[in-house]
Tab-separated table of C-alpha atoms and ligand atoms in Angstrom:
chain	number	residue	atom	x	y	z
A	119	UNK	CA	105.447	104.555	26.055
A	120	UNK	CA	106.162	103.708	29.814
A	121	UNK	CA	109.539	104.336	29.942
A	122	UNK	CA	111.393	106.405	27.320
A	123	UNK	CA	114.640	108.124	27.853
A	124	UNK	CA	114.330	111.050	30.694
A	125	UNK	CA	113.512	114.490	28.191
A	126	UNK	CA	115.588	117.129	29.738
A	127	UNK	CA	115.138	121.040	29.559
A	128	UNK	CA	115.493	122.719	27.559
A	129	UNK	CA	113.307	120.599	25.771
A	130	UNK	CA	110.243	122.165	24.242
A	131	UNK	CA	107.097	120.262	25.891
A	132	UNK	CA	103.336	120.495	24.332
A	133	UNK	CA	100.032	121.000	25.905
A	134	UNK	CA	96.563	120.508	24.550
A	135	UNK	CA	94.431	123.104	26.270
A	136	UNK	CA	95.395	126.716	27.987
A	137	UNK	CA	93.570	127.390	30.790
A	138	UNK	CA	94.314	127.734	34.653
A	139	UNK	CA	95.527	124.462	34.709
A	140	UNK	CA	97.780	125.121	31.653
A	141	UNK	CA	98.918	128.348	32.751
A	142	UNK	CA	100.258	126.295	36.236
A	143	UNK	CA	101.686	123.705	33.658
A	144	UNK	CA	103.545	126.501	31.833
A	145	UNK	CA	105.041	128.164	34.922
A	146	UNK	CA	106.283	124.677	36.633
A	147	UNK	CA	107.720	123.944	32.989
A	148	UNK	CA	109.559	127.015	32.305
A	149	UNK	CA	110.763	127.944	35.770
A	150	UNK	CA	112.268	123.837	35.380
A	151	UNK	CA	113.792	125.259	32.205
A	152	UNK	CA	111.694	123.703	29.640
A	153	UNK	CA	110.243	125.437	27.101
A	154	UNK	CA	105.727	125.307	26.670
A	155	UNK	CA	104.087	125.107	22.969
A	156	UNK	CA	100.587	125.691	24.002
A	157	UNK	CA	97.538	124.624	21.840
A	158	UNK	CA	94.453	126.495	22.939
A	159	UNK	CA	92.008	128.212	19.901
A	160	UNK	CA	91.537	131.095	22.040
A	161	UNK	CA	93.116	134.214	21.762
A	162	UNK	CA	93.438	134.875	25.530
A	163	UNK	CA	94.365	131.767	26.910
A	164	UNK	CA	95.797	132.306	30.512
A	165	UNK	CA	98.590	130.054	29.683
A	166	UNK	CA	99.706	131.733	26.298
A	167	UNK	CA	100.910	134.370	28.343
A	168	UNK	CA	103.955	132.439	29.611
A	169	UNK	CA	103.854	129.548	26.685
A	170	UNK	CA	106.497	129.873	24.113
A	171	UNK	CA	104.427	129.242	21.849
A	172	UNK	CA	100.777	129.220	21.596
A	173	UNK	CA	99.019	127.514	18.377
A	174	UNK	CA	95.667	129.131	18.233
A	175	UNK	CA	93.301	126.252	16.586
A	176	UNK	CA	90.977	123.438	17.498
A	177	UNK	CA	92.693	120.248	19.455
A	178	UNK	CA	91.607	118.353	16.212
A	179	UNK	CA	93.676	120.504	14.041
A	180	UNK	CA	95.639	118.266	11.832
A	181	UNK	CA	98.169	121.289	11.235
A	182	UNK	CA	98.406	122.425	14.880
A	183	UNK	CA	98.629	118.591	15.685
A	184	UNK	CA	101.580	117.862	13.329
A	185	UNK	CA	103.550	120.818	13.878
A	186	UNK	CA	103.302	119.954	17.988
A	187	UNK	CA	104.334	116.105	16.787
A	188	UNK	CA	107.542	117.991	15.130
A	189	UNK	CA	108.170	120.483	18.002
A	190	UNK	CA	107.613	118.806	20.684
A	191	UNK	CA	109.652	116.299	22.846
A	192	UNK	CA	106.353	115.349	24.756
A	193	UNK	CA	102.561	116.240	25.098
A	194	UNK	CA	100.465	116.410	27.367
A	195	UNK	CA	96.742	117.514	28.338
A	196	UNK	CA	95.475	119.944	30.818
A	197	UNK	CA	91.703	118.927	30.227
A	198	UNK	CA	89.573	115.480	29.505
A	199	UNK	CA	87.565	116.910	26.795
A	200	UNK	CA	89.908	117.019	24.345
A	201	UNK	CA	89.651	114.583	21.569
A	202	UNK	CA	91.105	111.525	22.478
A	203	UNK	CA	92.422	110.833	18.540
A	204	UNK	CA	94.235	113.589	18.500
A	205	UNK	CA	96.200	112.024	21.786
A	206	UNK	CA	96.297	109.060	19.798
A	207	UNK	CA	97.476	110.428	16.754
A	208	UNK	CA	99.991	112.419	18.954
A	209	UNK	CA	101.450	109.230	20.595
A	210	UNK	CA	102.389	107.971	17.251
A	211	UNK	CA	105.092	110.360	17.018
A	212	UNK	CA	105.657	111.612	20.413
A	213	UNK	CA	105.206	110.694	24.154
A	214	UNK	CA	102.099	111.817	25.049
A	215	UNK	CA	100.824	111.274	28.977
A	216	UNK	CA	97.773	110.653	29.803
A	217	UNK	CA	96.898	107.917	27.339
A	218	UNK	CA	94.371	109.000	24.417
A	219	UNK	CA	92.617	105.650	26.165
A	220	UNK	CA	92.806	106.926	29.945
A	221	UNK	CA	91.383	110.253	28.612
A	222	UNK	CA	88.596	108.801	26.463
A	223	UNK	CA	87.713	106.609	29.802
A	224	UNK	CA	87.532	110.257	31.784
A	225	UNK	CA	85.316	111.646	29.585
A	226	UNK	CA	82.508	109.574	29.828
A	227	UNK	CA	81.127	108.407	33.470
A	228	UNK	CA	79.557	105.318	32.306
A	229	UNK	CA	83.398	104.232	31.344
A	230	UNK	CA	84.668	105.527	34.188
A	231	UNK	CA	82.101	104.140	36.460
A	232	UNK	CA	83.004	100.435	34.963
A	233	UNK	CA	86.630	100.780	35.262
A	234	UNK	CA	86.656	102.335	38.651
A	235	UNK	CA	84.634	98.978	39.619
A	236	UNK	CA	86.337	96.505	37.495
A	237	UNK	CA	89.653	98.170	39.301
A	238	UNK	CA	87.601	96.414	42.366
A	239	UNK	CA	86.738	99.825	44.010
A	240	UNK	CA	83.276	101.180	44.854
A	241	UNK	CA	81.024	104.125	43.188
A	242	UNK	CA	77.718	105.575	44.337
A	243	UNK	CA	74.932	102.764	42.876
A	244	UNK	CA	74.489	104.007	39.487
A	245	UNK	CA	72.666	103.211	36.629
A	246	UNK	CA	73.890	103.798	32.658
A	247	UNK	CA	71.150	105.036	30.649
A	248	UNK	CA	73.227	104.603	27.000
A	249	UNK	CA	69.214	104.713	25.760
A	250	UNK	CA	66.008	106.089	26.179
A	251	UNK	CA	65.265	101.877	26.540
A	252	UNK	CA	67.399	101.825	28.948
A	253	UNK	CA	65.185	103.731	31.414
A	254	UNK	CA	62.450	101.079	31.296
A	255	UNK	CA	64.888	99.253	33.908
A	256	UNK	CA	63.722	99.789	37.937
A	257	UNK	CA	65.091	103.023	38.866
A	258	UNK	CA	63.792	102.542	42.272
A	259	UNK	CA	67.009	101.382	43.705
A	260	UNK	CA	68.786	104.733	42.560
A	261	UNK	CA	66.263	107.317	43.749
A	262	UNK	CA	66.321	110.176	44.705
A	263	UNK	CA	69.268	110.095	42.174
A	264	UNK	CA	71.349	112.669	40.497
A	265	UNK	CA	70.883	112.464	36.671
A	266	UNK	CA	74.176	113.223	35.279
A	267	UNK	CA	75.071	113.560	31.164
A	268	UNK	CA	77.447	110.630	30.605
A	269	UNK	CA	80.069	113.567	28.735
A	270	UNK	CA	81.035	116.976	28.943
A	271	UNK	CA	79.988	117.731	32.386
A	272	UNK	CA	81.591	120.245	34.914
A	273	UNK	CA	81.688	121.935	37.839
A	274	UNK	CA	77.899	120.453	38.298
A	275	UNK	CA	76.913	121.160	34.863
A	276	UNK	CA	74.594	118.580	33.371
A	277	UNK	CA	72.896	117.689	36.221
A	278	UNK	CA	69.532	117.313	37.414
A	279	UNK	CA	68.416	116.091	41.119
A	280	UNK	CA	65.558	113.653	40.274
A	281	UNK	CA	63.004	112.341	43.294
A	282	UNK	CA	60.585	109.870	41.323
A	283	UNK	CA	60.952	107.421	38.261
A	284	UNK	CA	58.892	110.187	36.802
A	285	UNK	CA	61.105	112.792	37.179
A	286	UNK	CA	64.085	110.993	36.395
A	287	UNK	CA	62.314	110.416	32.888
A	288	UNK	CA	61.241	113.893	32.431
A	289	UNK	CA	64.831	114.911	33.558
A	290	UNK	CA	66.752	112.325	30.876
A	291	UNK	CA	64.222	114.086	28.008
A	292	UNK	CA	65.181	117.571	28.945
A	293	UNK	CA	69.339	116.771	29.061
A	294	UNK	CA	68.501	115.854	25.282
A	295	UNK	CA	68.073	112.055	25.544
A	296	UNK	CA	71.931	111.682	25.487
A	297	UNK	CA	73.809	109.028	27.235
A	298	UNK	CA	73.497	110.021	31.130
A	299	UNK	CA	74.198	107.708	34.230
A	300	UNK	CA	71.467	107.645	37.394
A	301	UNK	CA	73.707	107.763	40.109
A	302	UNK	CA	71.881	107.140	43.866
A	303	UNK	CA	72.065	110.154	45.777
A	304	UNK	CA	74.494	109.808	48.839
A	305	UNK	CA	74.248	110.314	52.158
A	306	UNK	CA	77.650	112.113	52.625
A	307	UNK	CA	80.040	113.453	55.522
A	308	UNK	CA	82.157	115.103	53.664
A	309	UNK	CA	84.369	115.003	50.244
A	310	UNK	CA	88.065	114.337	49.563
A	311	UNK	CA	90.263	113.746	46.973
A	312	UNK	CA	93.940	112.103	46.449
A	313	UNK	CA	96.103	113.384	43.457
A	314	UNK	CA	98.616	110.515	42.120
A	315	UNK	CA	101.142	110.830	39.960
A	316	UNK	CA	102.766	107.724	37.730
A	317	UNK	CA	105.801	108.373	35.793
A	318	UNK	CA	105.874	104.602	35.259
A	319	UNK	CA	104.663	101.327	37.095
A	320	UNK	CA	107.401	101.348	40.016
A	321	UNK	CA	107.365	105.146	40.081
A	322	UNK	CA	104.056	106.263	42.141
A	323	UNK	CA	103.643	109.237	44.456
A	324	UNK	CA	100.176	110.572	46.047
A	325	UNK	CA	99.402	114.148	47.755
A	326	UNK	CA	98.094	114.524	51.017
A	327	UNK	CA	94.049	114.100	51.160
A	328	UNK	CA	92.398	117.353	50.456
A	329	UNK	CA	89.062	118.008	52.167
A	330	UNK	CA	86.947	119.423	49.278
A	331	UNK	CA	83.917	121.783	50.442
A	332	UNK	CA	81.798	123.076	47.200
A	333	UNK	CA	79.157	125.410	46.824
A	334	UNK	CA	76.563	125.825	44.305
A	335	UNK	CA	78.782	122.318	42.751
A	336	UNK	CA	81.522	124.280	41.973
A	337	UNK	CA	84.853	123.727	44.538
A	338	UNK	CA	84.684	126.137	46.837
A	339	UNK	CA	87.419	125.632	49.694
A	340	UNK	CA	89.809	122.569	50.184
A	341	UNK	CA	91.578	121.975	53.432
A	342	UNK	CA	94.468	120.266	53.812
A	343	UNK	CA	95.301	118.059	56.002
A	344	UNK	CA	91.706	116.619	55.349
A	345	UNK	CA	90.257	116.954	59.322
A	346	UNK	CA	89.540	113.183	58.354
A	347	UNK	CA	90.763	109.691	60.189
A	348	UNK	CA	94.402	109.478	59.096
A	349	UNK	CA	93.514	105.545	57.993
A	350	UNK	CA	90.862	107.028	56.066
A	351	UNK	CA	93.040	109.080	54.148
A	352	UNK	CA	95.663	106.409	53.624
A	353	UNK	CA	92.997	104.278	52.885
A	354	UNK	CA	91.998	107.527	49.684
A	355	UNK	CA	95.433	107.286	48.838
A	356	UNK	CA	96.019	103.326	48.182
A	357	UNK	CA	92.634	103.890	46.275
A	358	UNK	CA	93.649	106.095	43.888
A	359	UNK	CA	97.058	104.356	43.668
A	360	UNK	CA	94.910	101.486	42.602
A	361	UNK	CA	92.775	103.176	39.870
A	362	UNK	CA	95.977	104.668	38.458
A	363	UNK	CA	97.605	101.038	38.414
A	364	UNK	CA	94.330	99.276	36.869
A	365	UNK	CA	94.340	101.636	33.717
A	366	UNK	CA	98.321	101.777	33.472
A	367	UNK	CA	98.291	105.267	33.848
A	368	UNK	CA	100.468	108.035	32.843
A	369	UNK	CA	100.719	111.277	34.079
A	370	UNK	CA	98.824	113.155	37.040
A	371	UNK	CA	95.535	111.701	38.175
A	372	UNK	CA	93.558	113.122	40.313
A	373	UNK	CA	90.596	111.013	42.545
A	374	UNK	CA	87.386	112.482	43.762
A	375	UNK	CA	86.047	110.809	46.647
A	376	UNK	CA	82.459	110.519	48.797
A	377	UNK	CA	82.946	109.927	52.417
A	378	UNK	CA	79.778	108.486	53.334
A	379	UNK	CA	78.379	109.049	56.895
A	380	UNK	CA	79.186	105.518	58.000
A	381	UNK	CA	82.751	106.166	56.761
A	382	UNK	CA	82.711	104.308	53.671
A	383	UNK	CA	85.244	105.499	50.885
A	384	UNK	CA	83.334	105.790	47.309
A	385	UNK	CA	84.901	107.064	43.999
A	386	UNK	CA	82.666	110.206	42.603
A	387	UNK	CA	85.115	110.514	39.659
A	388	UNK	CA	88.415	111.454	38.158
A	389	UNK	CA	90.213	113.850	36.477
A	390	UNK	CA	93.087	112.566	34.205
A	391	UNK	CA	94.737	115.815	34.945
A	392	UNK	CA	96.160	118.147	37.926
A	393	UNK	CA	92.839	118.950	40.139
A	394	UNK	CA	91.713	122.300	41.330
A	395	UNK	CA	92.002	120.588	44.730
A	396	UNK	CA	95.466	120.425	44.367
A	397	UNK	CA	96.241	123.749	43.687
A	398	UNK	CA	97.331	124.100	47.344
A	399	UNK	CA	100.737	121.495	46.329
A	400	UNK	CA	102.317	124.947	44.185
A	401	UNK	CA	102.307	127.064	47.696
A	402	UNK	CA	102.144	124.019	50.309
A	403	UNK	CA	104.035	121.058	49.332
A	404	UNK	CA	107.815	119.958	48.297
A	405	UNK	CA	106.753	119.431	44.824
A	406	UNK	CA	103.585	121.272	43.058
A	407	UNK	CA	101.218	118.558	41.231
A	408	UNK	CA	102.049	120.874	38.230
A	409	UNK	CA	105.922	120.031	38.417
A	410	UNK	CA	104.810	116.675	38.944
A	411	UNK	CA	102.953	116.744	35.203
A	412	UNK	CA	105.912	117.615	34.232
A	413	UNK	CA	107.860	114.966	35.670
A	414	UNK	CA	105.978	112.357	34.445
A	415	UNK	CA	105.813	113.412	31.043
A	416	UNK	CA	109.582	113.788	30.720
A	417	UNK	CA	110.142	110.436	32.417
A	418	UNK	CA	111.434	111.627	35.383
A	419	UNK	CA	110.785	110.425	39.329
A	420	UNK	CA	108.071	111.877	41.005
A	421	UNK	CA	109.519	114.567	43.131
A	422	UNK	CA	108.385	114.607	46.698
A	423	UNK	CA	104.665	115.356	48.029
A	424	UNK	CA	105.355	116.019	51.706
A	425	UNK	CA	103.357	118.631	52.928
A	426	UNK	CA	105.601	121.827	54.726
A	427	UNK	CA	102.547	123.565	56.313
A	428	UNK	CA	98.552	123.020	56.904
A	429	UNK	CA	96.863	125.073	54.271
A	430	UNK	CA	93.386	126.259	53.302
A	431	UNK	CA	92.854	126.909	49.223
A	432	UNK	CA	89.705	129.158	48.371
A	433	UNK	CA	88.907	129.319	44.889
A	434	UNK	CA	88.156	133.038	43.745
A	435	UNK	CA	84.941	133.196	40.876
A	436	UNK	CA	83.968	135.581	38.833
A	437	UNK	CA	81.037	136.435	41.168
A	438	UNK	CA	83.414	138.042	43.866
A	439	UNK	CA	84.133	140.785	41.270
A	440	UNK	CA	82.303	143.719	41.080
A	441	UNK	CA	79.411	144.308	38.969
A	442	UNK	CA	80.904	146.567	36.882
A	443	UNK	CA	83.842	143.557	36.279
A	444	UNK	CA	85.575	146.192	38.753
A	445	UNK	CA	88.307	144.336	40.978
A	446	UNK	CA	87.864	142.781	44.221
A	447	UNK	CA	89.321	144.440	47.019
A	448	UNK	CA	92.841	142.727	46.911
A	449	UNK	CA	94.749	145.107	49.227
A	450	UNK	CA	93.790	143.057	52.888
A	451	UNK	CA	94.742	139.351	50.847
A	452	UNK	CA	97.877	141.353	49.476
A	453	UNK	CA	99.203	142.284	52.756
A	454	UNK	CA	98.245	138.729	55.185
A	455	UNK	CA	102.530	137.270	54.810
A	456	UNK	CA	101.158	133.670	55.362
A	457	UNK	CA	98.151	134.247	51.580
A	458	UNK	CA	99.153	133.552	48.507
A	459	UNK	CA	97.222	135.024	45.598
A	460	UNK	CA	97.322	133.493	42.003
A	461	UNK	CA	94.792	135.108	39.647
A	462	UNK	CA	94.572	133.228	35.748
A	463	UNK	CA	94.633	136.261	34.195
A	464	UNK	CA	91.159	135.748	32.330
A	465	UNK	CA	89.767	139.133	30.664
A	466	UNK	CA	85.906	138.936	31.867
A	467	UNK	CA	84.652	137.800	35.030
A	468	UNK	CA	81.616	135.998	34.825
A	469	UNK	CA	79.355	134.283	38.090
A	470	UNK	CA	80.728	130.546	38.379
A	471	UNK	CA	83.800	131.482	36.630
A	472	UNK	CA	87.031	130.333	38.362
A	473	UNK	CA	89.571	133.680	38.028
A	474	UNK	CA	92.001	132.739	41.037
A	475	UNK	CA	93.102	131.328	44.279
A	476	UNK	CA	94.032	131.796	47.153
A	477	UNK	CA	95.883	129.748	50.040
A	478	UNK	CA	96.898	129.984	53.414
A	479	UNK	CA	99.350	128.981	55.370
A	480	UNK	CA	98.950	128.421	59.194
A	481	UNK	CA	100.425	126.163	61.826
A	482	UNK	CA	96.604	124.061	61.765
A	483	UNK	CA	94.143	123.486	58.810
A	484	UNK	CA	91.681	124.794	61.488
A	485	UNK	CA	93.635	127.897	61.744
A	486	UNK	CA	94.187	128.613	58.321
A	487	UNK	CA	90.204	127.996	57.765
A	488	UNK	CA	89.557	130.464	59.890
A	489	UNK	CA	91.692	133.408	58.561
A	490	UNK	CA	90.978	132.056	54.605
A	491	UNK	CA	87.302	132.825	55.682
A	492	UNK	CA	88.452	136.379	57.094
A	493	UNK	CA	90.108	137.246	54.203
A	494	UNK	CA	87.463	136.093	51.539
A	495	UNK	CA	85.220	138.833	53.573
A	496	UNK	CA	87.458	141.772	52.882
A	497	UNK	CA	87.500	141.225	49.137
A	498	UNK	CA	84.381	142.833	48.751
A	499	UNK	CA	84.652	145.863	50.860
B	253	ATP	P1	83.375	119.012	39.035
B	253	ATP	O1	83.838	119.141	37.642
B	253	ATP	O2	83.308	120.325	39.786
B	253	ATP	O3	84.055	117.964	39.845
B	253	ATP	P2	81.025	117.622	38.095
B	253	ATP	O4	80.093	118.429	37.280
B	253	ATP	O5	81.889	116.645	37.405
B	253	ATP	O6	81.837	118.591	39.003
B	253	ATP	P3	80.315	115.779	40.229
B	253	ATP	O7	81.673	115.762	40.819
B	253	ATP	O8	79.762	114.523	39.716
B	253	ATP	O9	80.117	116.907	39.130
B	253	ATP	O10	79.283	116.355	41.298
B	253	ATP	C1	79.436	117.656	41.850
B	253	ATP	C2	79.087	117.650	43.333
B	253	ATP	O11	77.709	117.273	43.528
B	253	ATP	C3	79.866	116.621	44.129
B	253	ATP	O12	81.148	117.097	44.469
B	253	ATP	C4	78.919	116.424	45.313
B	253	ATP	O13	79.025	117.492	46.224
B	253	ATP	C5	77.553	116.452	44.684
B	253	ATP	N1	77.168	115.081	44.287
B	253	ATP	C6	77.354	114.513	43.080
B	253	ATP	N2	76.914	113.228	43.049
B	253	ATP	C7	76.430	112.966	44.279
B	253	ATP	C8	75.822	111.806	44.881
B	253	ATP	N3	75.648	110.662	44.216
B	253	ATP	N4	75.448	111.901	46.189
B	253	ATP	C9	75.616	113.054	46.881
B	253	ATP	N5	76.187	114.174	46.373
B	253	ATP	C10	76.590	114.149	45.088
B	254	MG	MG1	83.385	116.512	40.614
């Protein structure tokens, strides 16, 4: 599926999943001239508002799934929990980027743990617990550990902090005795992560490094350039270049990394996806990670990643609206001519929810930290 024949607009292109990330999707798509079939069971997706079309029904909807196959000159995915067969299905008909197989490896850390490794690249020491036997190994050399569900965890959802053997059993019984990884808790100096996109094997571009700060384990800020060691970052960048190589991936892939206080470079995860770290690309870069979805889907170069300015991207949750769901204060953001505001368009803001972004622009990442912080102030007044 590698190389097919470039798909030119206005071709009509499918994604499985409406969200942010699917609402960037359908903006690079259409402004390219490309038409967006969007499958997303709910009723207020924030990408239906741009899509074409948007088929309102589960991802494993045979229906929904064989009318994209018929409609659609290529698929794609703007989340990893979507059911891998129906990917697979899809790619019997259609090209479909990422993989079914890349996604399925995403969506469960004790697969993407091994193939990070067996790509010869290093994780936090970790631990798969596929079984409640499983915990009867020494856990000692993984404590104080961070119990994580193997699948279906986000923004630091299904996760536990665990001190003791003890705990870490009392923790794996209250997460439902699913399959979870014990993952040694890390000494870190900061986070970073490196977006690549492959539009085939000699066809490879990477972002700039994005310095990821998170609060409450939800993404908070990311600074670009990362205010790391340039080799470090070059060093993120041939990493993720790497991973994406070792599973003969497809599409946009983004790379979570540790930065341990001795400098060390360790995978946390990936997304097979754009990343809400690299939001920043649609304001800051010569090509947005969204167009670059696009790109690789269709068959088409990479376009560019060069960065035009330093920028600061705050993410915007539902907990900076007002009690009442009232709006935040937008009128200080509105007026800065170097901020860039995109809001999803979701109905209801809820705490932890992610409703927007914002970046700035300024002539240093230092700079632009500074008057992101200013401005995330006056939304509440
Ligand atoms: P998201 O979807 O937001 O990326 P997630 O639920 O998949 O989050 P992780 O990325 O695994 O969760 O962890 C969330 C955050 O918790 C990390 O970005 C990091 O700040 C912290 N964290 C996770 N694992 C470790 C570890 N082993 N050592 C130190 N900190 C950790
Ligand atoms: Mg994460």
């Amino acid at each position: 599926m590698a190389s097919h024949k470039p798909i030119l607009p206005p071709a009509m292109l499918g994604i499985l999943g409406g969200g942010q990330l699917g609402r960037m999707f359908t903006v690079a798509a259409k402004t390219m001239g490309y038409r967006v079939t969007v499958l997303d069971p709910d009723g207020n997706a924030p990408a239906a508002e741009f899509a074409d079309v948007h088929l309102r029904a589960a991802y494993n909807d045979h229906a929904a799934l064989k009318e994209l196959a018929e409609t659609c000159a290529a698929i794609t995915t703007e989340f990893e929990n979507v059911n891998a067969d129906s990917m697979r299905w899809l790619a019997q008909h259609v090209p479909v980027s990422p993989s079914g197989d890349c996604l399925a490896i995403a969506q469960d850390r004790i697969q993407e743990k091994a193939w990070i490794r067996k790509a010869g690249l290093a994780t936090a020491p970790y631990l798969a617990l596929e079984t409640v036997e499983d915990l009867n190994h020494d856990l000692a050399p993984y404590l104080p550990g961070i119990l994580k569900t193997a699948r279906l965890g986000y923004d630091g959802k299904g996760q536990v902090r665990v001190a003791t053997a003890v705990e870490a059993r009392a923790a794996y019984a209250d997460l439902g005795g699913q399959p979870c990884v014990l993952e040694k808790m890390l000494p870190l100096a900061c986070e970073v992560s490196a977006i690549v996109t492959r539009s085939n094997p000699h066809e490879v571009a990477v972002f700039p490094v994005a310095e990821n700060r998170h609060a409450k384990g939800i993404l908070d800020v990311s600074i670009v350039p990362a205010q790391v060691d340039a080799a470090l970052a070059a060093q993120a960048q041939q990493m993720a270049r790497q991973l994406a190589e070792a599973l003969d991936y497809i599409g946009v892939l983004a790379v979570e990394f540790f930065v341990l206080d001795g400098g060390e470079l360790v995978i946390n995860e990936i997304a097979p996806r754009p990343h809400n770290s690299g939001h920043y690309t649609i304001d800051a870069c010569v090509t947005s990670q969204y167009e670059q979805q696009v790109r690789a889907m269709c068959g088409l170069h990479p376009g560019r990643t060069d960065l035009l300015s330093p920028v600061v991207m705050v993410n915007l949750l539902g907990d900076v609206w007002q009690d009442d769901g009232g709006e935040p204060n937008w009128a200080v953001l509105m007026q800065a001519p170097n901020a860039h505001l995109h809001l999803y368009g979701k109905r209801e803001a809820r705490p932890g929810r992610k409703m927007g972004h914002y970046c700035v622009l300024a002539d240093t990442a230092a700079g632009a930290l500074e008057q992101a912080e200013a401005l995330k102030d006056t939304l509440g007044t």
